[in-house]
PDB file of C-alpha atoms in Angstrom:
ATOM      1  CA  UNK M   1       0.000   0.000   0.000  1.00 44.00           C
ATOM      2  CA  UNK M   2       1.297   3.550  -0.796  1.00 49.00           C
ATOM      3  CA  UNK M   3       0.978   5.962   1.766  1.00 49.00           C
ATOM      4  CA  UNK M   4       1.792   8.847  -0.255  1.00 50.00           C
ATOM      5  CA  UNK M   5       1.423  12.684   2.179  1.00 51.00           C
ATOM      6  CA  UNK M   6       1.194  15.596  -0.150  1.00 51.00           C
ATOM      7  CA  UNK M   7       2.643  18.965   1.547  1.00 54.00           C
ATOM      8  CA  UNK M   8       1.491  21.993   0.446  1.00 54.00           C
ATOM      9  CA  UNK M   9       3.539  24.108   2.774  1.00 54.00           C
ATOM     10  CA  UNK M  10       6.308  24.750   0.661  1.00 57.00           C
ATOM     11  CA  UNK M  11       4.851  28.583  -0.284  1.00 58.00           C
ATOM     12  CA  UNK M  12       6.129  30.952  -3.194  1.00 60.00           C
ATOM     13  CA  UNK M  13       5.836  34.773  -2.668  1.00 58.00           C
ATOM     14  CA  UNK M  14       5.875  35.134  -6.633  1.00 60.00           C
ATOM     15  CA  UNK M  15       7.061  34.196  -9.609  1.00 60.00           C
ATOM     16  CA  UNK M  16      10.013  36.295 -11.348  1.00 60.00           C
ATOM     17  CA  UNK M  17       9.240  38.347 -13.818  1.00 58.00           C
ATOM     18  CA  UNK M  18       9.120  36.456 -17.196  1.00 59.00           C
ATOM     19  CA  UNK M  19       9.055  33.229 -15.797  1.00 60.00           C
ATOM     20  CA  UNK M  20       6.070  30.289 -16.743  1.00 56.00           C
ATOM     21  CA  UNK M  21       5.639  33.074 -19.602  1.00 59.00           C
ATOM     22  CA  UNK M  22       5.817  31.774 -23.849  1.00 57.00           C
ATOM     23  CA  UNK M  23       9.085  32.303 -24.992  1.00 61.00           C
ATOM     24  CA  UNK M  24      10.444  32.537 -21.805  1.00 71.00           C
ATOM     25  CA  UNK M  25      12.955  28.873 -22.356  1.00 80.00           C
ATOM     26  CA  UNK M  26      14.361  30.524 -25.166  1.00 76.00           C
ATOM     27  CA  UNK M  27      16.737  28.049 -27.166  1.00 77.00           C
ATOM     28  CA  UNK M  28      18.834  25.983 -24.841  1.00 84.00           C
ATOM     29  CA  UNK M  29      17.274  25.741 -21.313  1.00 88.00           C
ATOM     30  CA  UNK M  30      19.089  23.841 -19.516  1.00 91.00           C
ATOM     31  CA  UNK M  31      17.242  21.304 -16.666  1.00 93.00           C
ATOM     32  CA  UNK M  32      16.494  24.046 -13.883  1.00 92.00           C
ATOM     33  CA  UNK M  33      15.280  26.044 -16.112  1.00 90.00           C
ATOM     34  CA  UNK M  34      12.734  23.912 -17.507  1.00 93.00           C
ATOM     35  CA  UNK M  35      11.813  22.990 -14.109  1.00 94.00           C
ATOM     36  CA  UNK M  36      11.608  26.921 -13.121  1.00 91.00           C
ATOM     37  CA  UNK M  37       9.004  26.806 -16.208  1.00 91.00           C
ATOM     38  CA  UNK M  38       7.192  24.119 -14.759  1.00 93.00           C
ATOM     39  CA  UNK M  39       6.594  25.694 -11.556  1.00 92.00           C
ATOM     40  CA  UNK M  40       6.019  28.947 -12.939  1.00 89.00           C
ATOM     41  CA  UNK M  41       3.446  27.355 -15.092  1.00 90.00           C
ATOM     42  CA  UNK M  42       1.809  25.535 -12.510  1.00 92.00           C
ATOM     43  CA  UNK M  43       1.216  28.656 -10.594  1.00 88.00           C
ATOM     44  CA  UNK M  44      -0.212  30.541 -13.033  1.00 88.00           C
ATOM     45  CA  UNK M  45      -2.428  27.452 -13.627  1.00 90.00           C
ATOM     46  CA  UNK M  46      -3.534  27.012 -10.494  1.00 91.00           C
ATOM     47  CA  UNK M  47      -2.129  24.053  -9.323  1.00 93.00           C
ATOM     48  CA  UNK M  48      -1.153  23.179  -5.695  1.00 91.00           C
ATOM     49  CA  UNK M  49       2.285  22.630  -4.877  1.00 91.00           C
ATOM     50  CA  UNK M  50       1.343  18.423  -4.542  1.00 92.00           C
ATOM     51  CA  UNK M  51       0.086  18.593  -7.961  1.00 94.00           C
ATOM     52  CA  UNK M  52       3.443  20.907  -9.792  1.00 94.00           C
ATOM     53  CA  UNK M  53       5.661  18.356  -7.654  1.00 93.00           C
ATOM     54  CA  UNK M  54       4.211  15.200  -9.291  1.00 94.00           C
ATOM     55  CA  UNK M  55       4.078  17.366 -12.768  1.00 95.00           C
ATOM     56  CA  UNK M  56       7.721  17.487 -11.876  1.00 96.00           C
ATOM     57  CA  UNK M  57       7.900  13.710 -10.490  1.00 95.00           C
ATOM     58  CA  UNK M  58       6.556  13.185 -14.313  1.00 95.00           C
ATOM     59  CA  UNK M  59       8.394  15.151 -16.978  1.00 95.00           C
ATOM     60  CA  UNK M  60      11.836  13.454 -14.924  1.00 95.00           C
ATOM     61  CA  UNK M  61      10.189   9.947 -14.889  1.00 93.00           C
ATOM     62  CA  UNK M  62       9.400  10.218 -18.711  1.00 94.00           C
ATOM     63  CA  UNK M  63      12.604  12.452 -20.184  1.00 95.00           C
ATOM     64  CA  UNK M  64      15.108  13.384 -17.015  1.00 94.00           C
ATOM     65  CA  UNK M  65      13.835  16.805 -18.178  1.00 95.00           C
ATOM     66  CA  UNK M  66      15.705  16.625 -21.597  1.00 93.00           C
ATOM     67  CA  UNK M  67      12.948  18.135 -24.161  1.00 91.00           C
ATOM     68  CA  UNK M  68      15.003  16.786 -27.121  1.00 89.00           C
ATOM     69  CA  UNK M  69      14.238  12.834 -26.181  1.00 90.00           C
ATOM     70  CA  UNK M  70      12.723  10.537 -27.765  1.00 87.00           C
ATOM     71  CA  UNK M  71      10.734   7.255 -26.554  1.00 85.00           C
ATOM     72  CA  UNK M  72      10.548   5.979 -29.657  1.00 81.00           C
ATOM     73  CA  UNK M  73       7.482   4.340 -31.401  1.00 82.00           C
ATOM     74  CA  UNK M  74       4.790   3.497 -28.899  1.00 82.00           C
ATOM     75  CA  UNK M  75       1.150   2.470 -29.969  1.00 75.00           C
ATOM     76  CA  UNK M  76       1.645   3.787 -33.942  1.00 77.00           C
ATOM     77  CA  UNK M  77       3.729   7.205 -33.258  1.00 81.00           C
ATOM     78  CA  UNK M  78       6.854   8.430 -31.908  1.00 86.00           C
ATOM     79  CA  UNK M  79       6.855   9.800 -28.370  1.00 88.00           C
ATOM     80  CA  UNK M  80       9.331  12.703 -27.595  1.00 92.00           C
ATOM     81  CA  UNK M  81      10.089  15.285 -25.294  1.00 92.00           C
ATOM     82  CA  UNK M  82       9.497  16.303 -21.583  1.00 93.00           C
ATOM     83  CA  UNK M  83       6.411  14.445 -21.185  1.00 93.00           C
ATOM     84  CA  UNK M  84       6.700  11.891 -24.194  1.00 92.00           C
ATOM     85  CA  UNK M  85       3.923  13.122 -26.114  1.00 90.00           C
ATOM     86  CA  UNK M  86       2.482  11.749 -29.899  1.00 87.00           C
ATOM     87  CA  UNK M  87       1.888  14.127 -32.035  1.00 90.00           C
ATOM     88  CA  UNK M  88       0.754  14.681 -35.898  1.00 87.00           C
ATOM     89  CA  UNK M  89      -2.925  14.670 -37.271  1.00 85.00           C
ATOM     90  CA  UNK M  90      -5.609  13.800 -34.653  1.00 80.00           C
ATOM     91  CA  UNK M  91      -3.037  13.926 -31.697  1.00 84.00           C
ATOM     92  CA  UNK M  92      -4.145  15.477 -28.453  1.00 85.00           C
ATOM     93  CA  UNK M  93      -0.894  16.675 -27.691  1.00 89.00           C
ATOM     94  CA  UNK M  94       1.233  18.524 -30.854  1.00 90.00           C
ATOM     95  CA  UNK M  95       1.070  18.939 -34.555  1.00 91.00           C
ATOM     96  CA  UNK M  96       4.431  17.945 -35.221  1.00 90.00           C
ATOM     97  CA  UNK M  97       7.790  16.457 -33.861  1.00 89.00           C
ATOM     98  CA  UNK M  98       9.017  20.081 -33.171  1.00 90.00           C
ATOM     99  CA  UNK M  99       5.838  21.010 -31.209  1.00 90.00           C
ATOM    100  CA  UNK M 100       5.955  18.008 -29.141  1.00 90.00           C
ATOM    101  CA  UNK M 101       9.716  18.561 -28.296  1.00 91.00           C
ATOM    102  CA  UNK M 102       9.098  22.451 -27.749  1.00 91.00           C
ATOM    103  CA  UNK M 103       9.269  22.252 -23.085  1.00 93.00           C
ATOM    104  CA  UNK M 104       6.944  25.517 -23.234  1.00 92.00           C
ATOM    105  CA  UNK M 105       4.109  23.508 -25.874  1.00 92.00           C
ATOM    106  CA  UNK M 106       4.567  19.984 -24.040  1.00 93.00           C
ATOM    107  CA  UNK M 107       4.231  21.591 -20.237  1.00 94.00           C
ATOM    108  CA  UNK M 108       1.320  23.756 -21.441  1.00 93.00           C
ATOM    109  CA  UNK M 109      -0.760  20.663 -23.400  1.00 94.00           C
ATOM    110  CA  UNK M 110       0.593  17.967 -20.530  1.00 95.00           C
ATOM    111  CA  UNK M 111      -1.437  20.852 -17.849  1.00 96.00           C
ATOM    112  CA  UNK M 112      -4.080  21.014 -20.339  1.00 95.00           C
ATOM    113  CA  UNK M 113      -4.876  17.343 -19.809  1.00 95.00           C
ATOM    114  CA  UNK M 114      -3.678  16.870 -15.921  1.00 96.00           C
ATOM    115  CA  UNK M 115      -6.187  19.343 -14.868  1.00 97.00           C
ATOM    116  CA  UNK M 116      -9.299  17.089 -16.650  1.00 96.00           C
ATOM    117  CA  UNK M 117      -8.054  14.179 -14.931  1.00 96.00           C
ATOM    118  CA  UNK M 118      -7.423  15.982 -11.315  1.00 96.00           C
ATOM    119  CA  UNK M 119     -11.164  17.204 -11.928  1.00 97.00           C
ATOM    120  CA  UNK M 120     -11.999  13.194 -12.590  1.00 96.00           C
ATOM    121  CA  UNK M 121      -9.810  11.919  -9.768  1.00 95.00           C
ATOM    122  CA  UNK M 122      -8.331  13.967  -7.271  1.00 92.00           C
ATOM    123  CA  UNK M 123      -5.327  12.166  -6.171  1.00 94.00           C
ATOM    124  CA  UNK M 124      -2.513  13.749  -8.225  1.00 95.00           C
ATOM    125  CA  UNK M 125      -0.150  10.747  -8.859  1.00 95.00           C
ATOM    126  CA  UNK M 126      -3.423   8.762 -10.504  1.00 96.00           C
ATOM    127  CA  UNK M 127      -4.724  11.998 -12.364  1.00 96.00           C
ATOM    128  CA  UNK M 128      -0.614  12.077 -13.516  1.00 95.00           C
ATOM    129  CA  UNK M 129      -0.989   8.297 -14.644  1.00 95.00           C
ATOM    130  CA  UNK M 130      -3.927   8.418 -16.587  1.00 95.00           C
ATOM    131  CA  UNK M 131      -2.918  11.567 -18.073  1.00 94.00           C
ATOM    132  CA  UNK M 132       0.397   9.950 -19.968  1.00 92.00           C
ATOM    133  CA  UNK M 133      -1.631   6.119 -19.578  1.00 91.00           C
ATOM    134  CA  UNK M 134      -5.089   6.324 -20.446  1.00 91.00           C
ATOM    135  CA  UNK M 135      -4.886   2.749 -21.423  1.00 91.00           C
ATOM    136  CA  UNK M 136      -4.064   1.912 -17.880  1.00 93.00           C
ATOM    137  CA  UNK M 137      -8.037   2.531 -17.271  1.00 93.00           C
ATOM    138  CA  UNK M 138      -8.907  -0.085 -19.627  1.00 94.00           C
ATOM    139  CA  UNK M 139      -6.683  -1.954 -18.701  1.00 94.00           C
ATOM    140  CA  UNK M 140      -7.448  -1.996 -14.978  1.00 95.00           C
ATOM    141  CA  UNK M 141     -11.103  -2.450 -16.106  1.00 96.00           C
ATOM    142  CA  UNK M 142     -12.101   0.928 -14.643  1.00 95.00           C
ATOM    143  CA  UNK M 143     -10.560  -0.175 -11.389  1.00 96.00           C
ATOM    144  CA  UNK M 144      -8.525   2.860 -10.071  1.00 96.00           C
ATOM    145  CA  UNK M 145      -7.180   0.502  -7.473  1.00 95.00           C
ATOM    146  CA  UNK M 146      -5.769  -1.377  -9.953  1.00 96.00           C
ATOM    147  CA  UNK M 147      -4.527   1.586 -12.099  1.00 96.00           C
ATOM    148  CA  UNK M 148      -2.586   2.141  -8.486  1.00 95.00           C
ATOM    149  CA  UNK M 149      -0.571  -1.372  -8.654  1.00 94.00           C
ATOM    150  CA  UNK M 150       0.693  -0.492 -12.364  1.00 95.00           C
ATOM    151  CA  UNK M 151       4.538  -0.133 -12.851  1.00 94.00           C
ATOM    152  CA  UNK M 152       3.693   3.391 -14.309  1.00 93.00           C
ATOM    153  CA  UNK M 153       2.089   4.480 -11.438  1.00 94.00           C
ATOM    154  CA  UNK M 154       4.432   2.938  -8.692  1.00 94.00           C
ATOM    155  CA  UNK M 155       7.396   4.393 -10.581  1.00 93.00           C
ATOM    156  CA  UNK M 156       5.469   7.619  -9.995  1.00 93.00           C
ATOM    157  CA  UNK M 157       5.580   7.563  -6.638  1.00 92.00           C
ATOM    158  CA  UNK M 158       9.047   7.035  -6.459  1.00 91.00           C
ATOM    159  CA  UNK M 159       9.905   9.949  -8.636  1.00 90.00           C
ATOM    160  CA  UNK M 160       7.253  12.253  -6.262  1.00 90.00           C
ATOM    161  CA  UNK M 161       9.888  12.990  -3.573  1.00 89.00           C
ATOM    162  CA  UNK M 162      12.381  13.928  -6.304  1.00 91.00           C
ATOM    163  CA  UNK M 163       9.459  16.103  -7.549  1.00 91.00           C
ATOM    164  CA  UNK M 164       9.489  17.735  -3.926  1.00 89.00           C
ATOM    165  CA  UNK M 165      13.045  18.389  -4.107  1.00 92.00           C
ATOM    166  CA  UNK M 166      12.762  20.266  -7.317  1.00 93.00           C
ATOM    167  CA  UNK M 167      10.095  22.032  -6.593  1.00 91.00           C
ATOM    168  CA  UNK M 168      10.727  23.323  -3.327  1.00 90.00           C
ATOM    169  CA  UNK M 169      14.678  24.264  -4.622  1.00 91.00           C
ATOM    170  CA  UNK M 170      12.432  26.285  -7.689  1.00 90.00           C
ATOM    171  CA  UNK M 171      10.639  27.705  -4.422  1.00 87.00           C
ATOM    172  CA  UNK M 172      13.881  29.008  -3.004  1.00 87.00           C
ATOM    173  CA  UNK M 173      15.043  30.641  -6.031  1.00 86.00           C
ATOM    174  CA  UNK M 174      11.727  32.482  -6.314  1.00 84.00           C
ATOM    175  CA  UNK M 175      11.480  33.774  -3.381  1.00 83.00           C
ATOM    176  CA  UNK M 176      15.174  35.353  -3.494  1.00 83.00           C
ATOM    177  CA  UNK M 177      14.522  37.017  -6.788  1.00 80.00           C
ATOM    178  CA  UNK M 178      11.274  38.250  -4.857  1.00 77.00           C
ATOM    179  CA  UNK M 179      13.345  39.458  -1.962  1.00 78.00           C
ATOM    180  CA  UNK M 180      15.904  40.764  -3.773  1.00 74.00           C
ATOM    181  CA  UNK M 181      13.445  42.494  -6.520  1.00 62.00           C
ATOM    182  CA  UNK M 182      13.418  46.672  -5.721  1.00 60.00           C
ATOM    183  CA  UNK M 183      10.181  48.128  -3.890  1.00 55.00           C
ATOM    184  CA  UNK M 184       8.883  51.351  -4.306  1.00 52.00           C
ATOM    185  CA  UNK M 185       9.137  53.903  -1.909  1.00 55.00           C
ATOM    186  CA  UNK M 186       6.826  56.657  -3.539  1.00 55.00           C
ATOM    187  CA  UNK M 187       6.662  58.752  -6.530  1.00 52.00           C
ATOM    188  CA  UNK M 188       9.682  60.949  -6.720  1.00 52.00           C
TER     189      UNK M 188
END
C-alpha cells in the first residue's frame, strides 16, 4: 500500500518576472530552467504545490527533463520530449515532432490534460498516470485501485519525492529574486 502525504507548505511569494511566460525557455534551457518553467506554469495554472511536484515527479520519470528525447514508437507514433507526447494529425498533444519537443508547448498541453483528470480523480499521482496512460483505465477495467498497482504508477511515486526536491529548490530561487526584486518607496 502507498501511503503517499502531499505537503502543500512549501509557499512561493511570486514568480520572477518572465518566468512560466511563452518564450520565456528561449533556445537551450538547460534542466532548472525547464523545471523553473514548470513551476512557474503551474502557478499561473492554479495548481497546488502536490500537484506541480508530481508534474515534476513526471516530466523526470518520462525524459530526465531533456525536451530533445525521444521514446521511440509506442502504440503507432513516436513519443518525444518532456512528457513523451504523440503528435501529428488527430493527436491530443502537438502537430508535429518540433511542437511536441518544444518544453513551453509539451508543459502547457501535458497541464491542459492533468487538470481534466485531477477534476476526474483527485489524487494527483493517478490523475498524472492516466494523463500519460489512459490505457491503464482499460486496462485496470475501470478499477482505479488497480490503475494504483501499475509499474507506471508505482514508478510515480518514487519519482514524487524527487518532484518535492525540485520544486521546493524552484521555491527558493523564487522567493530570493522576490526578496531581492526593488520596492517602491513613492513617486519621486
Amino acid at each position: 500500500k502507498n501511503n503517499i502525504s502531499f505537503d502543500n507548505s512549501v509557499t512561493i511569494q511570486g514568480i520572477p518576472s518572465g518566468k512560466g511566460t511563452p518564450g520565456s525557455l528561449g533556445a537551450a534551457p538547460t534542466k532548472q530552467d525547464i523545471v523553473d518553467y514548470i513551476v512557474a506554469k503551474g502557478q499561473t495554472e492554479g495548481l497546488t504545490p502536490a500537484q506541480i511536484q508530481t508534474a515534476l515527479a513526471i516530466a523526470n520519470q518520462e525524459s530526465g527533463f531533456d525536451p530533445g528525447i525521444s521514446g521511440g514508437q509506442q502504440g503507432g507514433g513516436e513519443v518525444v520530449g518532456l512528457y513523451q507526447q504523440k503528435y501529428g494529425p488527430g493527436s491530443q498533444w502537438a502537430k508535429d515532432r518540433a511542437e511536441a519537443a518544444n518544453p513551453e508547448h509539451a508543459t502547457g498541453s501535458f497541464f491542459e490534460q492533468y487538470k481534466k483528470n485531477l477534476a476526474k480523480y483527485g489524487d494527483p499521482i493517478l490523475a498524472a498516470t492516466l494523463t500519460q496512460n489512459p490505457q491503464l483505465l482499460e486496462w485496470a477495467g475501470g478499477d482505479l485501485n488497480k490503475v494504483k498497482t501499475s509499474d507506471y504508477y508505482l514508478t510515480a511515486v518514487k519519482n514524487f519525492e524527487e518532484g518535492g526536491k525540485l520544486y521546493a529548490a524552484a521555491a527558493d530561487r523564487f522567493n530570493q529574486a522576490a526578496q531581492a526584486a526593488p520596492t517602491s518607496i513613492g513617486a519621486p
